[in-house]
mmCIF file of C-alpha atoms in Angstrom:
data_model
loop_
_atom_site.group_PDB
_atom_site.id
_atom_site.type_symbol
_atom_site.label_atom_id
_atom_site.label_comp_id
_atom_site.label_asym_id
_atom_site.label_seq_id
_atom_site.Cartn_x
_atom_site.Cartn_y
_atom_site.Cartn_z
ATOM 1 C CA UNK A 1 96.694 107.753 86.150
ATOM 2 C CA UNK A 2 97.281 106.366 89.438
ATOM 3 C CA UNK A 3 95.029 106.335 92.351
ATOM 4 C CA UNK A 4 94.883 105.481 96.434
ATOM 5 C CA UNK A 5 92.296 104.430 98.008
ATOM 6 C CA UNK A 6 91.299 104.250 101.751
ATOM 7 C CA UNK A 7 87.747 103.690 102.098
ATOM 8 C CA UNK A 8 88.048 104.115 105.625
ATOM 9 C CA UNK A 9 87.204 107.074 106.828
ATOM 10 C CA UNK A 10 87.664 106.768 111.079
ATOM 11 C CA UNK A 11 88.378 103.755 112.949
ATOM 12 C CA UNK A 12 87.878 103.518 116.992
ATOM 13 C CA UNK A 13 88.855 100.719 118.561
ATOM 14 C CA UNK A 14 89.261 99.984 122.211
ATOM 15 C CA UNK A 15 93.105 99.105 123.529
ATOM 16 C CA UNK A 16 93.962 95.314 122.938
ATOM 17 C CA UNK A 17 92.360 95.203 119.900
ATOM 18 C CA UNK A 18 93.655 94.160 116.299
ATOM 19 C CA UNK A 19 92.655 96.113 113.375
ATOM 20 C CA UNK A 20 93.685 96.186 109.894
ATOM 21 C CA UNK A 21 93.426 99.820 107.696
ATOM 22 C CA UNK A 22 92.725 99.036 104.101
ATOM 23 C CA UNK A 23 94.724 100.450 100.873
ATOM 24 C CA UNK A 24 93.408 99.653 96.971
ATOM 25 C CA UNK A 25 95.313 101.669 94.886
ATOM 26 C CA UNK A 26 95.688 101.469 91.010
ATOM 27 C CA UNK A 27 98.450 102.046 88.522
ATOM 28 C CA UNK A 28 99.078 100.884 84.932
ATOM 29 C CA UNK A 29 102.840 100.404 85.565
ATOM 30 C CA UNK A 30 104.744 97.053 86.221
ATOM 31 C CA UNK A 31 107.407 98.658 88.394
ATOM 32 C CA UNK A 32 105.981 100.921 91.542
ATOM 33 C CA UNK A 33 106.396 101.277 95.301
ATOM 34 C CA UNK A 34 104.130 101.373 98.270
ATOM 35 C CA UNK A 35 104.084 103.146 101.070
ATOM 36 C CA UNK A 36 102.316 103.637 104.411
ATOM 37 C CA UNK A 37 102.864 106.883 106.435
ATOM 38 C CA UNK A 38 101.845 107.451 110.239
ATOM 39 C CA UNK A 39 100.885 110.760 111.059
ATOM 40 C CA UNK A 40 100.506 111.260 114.656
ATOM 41 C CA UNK A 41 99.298 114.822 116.450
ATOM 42 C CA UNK A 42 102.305 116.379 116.172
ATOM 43 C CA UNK A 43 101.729 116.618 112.619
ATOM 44 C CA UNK A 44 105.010 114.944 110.814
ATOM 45 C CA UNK A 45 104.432 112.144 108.627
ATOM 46 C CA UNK A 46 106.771 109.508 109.798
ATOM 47 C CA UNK A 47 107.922 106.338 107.242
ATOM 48 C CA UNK A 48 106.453 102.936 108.209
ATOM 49 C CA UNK A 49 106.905 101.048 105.211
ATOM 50 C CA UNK A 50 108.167 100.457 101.908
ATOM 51 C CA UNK A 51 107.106 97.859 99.902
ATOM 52 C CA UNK A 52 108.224 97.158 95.916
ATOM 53 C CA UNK A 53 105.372 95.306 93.519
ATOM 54 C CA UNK A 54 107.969 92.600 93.101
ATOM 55 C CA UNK A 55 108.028 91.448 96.739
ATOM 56 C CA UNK A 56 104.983 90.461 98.136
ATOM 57 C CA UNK A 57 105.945 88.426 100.940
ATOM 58 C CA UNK A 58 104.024 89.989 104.081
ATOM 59 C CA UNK A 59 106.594 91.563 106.464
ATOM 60 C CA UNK A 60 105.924 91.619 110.189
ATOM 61 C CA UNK A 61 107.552 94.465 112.356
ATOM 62 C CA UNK A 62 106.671 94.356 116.217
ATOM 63 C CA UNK A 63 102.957 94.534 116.503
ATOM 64 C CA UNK A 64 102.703 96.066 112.706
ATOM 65 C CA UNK A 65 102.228 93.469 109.712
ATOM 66 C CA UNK A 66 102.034 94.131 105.959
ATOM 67 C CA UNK A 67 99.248 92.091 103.608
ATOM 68 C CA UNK A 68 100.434 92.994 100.045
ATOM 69 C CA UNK A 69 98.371 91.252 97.514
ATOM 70 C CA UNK A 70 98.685 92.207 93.856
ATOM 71 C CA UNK A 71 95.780 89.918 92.547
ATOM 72 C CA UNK A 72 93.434 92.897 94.463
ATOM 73 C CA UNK A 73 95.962 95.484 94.425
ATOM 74 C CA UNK A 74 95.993 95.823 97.941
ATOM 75 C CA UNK A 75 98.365 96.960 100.703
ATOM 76 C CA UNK A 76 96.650 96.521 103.895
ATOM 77 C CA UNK A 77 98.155 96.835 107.535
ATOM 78 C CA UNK A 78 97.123 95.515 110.548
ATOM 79 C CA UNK A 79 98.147 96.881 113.958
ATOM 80 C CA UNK A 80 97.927 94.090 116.721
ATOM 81 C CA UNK A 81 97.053 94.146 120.109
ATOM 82 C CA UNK A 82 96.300 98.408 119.782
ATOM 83 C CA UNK A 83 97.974 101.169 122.428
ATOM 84 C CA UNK A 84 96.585 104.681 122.448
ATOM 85 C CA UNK A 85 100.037 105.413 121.274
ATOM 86 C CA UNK A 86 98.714 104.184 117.774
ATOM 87 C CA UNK A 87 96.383 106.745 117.908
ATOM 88 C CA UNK A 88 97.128 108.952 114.278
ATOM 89 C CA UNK A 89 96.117 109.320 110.595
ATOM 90 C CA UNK A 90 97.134 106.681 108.613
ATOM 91 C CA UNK A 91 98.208 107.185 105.191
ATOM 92 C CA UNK A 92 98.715 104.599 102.424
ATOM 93 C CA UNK A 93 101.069 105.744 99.134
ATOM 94 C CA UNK A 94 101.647 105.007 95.429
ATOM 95 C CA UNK A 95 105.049 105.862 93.384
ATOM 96 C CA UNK A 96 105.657 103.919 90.094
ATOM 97 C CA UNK A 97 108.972 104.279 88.325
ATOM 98 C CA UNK A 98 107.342 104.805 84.933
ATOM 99 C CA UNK A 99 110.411 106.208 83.091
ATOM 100 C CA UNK A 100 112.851 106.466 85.762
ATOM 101 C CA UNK A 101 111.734 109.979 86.227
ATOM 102 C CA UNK A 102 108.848 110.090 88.348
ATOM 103 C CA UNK A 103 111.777 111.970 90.800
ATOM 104 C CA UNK A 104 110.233 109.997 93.854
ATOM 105 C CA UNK A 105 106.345 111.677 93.474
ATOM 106 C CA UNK A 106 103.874 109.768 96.184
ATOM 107 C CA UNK A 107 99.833 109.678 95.368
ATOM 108 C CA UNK A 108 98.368 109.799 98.572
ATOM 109 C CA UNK A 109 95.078 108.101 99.693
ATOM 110 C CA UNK A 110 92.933 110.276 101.994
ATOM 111 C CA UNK A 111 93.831 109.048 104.858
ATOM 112 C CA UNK A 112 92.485 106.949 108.274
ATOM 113 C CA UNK A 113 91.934 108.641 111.492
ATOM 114 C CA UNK A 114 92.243 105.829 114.033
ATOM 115 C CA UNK A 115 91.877 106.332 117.524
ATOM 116 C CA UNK A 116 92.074 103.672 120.541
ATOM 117 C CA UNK A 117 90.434 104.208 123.198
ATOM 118 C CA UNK A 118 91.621 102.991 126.878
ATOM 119 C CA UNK B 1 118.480 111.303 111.454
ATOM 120 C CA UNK B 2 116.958 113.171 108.236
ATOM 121 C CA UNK B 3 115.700 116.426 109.276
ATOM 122 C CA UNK B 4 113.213 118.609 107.664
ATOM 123 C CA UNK B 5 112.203 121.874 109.363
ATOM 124 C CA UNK B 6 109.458 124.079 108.530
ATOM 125 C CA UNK B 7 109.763 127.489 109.416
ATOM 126 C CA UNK B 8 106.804 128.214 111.612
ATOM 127 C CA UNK B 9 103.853 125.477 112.537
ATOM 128 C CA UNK B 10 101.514 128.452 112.937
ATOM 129 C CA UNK B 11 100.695 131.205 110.551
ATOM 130 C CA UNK B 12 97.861 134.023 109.931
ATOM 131 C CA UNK B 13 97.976 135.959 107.464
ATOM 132 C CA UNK B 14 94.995 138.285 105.625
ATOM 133 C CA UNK B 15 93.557 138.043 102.245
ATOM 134 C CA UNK B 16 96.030 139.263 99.693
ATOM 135 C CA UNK B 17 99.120 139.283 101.973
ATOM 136 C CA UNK B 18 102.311 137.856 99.991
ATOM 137 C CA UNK B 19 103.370 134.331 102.078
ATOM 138 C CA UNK B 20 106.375 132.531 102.178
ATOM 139 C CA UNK B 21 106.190 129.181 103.804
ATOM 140 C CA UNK B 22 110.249 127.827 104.475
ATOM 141 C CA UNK B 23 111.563 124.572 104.470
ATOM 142 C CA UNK B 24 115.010 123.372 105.162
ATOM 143 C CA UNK B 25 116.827 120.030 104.797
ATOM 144 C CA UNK B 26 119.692 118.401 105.742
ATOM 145 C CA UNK B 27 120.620 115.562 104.224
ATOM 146 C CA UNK B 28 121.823 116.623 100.877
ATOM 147 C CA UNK B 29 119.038 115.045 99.208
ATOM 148 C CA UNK B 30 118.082 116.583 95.709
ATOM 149 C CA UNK B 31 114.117 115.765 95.838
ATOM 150 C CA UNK B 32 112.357 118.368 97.782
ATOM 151 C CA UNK B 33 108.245 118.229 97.996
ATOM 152 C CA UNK B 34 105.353 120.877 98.730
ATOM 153 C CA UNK B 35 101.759 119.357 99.754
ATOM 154 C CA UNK B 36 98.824 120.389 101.573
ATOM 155 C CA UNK B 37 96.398 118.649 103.523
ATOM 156 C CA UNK B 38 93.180 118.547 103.609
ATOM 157 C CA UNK B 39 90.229 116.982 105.130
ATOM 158 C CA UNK B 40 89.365 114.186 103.311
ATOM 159 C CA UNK B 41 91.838 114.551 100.655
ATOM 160 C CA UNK B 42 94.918 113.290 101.900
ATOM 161 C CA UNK B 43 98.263 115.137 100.684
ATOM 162 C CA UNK B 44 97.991 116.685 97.201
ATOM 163 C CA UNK B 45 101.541 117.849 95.498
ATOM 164 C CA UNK B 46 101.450 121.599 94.611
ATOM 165 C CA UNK B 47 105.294 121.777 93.238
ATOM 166 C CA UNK B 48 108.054 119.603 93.638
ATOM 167 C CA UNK B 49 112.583 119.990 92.648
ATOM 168 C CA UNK B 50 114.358 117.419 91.847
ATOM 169 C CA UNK B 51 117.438 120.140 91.704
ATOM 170 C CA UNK B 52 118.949 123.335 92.345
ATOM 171 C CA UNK B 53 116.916 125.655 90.006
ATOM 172 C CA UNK B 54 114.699 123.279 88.777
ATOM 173 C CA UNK B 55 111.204 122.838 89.943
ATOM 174 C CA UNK B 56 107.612 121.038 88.519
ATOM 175 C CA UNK B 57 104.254 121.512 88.683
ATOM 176 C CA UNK B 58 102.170 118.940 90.751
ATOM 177 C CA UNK B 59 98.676 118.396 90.828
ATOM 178 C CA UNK B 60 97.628 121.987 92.748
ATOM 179 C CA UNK B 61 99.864 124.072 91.589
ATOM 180 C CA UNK B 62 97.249 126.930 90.698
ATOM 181 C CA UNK B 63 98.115 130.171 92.938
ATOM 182 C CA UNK B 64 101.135 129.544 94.399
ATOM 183 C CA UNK B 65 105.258 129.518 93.692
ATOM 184 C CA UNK B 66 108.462 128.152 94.662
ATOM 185 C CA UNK B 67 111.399 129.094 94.620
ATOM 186 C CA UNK B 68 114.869 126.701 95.589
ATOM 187 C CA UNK B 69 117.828 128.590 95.009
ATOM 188 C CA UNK B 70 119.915 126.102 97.343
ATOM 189 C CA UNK B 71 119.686 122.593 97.828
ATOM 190 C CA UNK B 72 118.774 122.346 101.051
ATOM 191 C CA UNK B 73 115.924 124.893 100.946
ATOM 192 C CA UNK B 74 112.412 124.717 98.883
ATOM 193 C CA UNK B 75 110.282 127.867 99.559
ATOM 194 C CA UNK B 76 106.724 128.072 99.185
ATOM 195 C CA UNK B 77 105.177 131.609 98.105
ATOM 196 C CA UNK B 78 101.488 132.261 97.787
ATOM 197 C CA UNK B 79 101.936 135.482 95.728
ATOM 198 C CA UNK B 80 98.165 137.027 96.713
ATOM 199 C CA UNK B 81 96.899 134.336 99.703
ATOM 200 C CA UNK B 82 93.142 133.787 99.713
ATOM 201 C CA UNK B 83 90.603 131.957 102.187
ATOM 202 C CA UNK B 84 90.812 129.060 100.020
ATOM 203 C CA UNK B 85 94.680 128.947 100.733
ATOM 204 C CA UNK B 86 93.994 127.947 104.786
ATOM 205 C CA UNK B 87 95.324 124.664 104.948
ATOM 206 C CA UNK B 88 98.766 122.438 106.254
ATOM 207 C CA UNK B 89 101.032 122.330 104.424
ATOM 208 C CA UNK B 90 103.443 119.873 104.429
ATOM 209 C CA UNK B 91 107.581 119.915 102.924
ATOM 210 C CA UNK B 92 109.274 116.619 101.984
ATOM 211 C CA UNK B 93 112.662 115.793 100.624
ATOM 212 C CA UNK B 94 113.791 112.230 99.491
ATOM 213 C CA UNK B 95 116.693 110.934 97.244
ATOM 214 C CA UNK B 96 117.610 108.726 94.604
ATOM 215 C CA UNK B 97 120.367 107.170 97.169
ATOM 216 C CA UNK B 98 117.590 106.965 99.945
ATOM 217 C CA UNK B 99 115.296 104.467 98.290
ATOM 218 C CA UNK B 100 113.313 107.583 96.907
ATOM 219 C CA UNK B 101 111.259 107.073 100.742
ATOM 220 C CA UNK B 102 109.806 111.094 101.417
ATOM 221 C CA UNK B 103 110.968 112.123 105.086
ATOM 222 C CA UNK B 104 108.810 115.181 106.056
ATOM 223 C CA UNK B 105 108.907 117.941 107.942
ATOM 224 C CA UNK B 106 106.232 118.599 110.620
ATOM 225 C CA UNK B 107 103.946 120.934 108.294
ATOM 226 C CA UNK B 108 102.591 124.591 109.452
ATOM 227 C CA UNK B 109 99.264 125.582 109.788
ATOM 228 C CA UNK B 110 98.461 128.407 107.488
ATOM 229 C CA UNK B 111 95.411 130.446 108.503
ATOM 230 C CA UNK B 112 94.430 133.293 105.568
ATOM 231 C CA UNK B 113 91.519 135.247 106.950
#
């Protein structure tokens, strides 16, 4: 069975500041895919990242950054220097390729609310 | 740009009503996804179709339906809605030729009072 975990609940932060939304997840597979989603008020789930467990360079994208570690099956991301704009539920995603027929099925983790603050 | 449209963001319905919650895509893509969303539960799959036809079971599937008779359209039917039905609820599509990466529509509020 595979699992997502965000332990974090709610984050507020105050504009300017870094902060980093945790992901554990768990999976018995070799071969999966992780994702993280931003969901802002509007309601749409828009694609940040995709990240295969064969590649676990960090990747850096404007003030987003990546920290995929496999020895703690982790996926964190860290928004730097914070804008209300970041303001949104944060959701962290699991699909393994067990098969070749897992047809692209996400587990979600429950999700962060984060909210800057001016 | 992939785009998935919902049919309404807003919906009320009463108990027992039959619902049909639409979702359109158009980017050819053969995956097409039904969640909901919940507080402190993230997205949970109810049914997903990886084809014309064809269609699975996810992890909720328990009271509801779906129906995709085209490719670019997955419907969403809550035969008898209940209370316990009020929720977002959230269509996806993704494909094989897409990096299997979920693009998502922008969900409709379902109220069942």
């Amino acid at each position: 069975a595979q699992k997502v975990t965000q332990a974090q609940t709610e984050i507020s932060v105050v504009e300017k500041e870094d902060v980093t939304l945790d992901c554990v997840y768990e999976t018995r597979d070799t071969t999966y895919y992780l994702f993280w989603y931003k969901q802002p008020p509007s309601g749409e789930l828009v694609f940040l990242i995709r990240r295969n467990s064969f590649d676990e360079q960090n990747e850096i994208s404007g003030r987003y950054s990546w920290n995929f570690q496999k020895s703690t099956s982790s996926f964190n991301f860290t928004i730097t220097a914070s804008q209300v704009v970041d303001s949104a539920v944060y959701f962290c995603a699991l699909r393994s390729n067990a098969g070749g027929t897992s047809y692209g099925k996400l587990t979600f983790g429950q999700g962060t609310i984060l909210t800057v603050h001016p | 740009d992939v785009k998935v449209t919902q049919s309404s963001r807003y919906l009320v319905k009463r108990t027992g009503e039959k619902v049909f919650l639409e979702c359109v895509q158009d980017m050819d893509h053969e995956n097409m996804f039904w969640y909901r969303q919940d507080p402190g539960l993230g997205l949970r799959l109810i049914y997903f179709s990886y084809d014309v036809k064809m269609k699975e079971k996810g992890d909720i599937p328990e009271g509801y339906s779906v129906s995709r008779e085209k490719k670019e359209r997955f419907s969403l039917i809550l035969e008898s809605a209940s209370t316990n039905q009020t929720s977002m609820y959230l269509c996806a599509s993704s494909s094989r030729v897409a990096k299997n990466i979920q693009y998502f529509g922008a969900g409709t509020r379902l109220s069942v009072l």
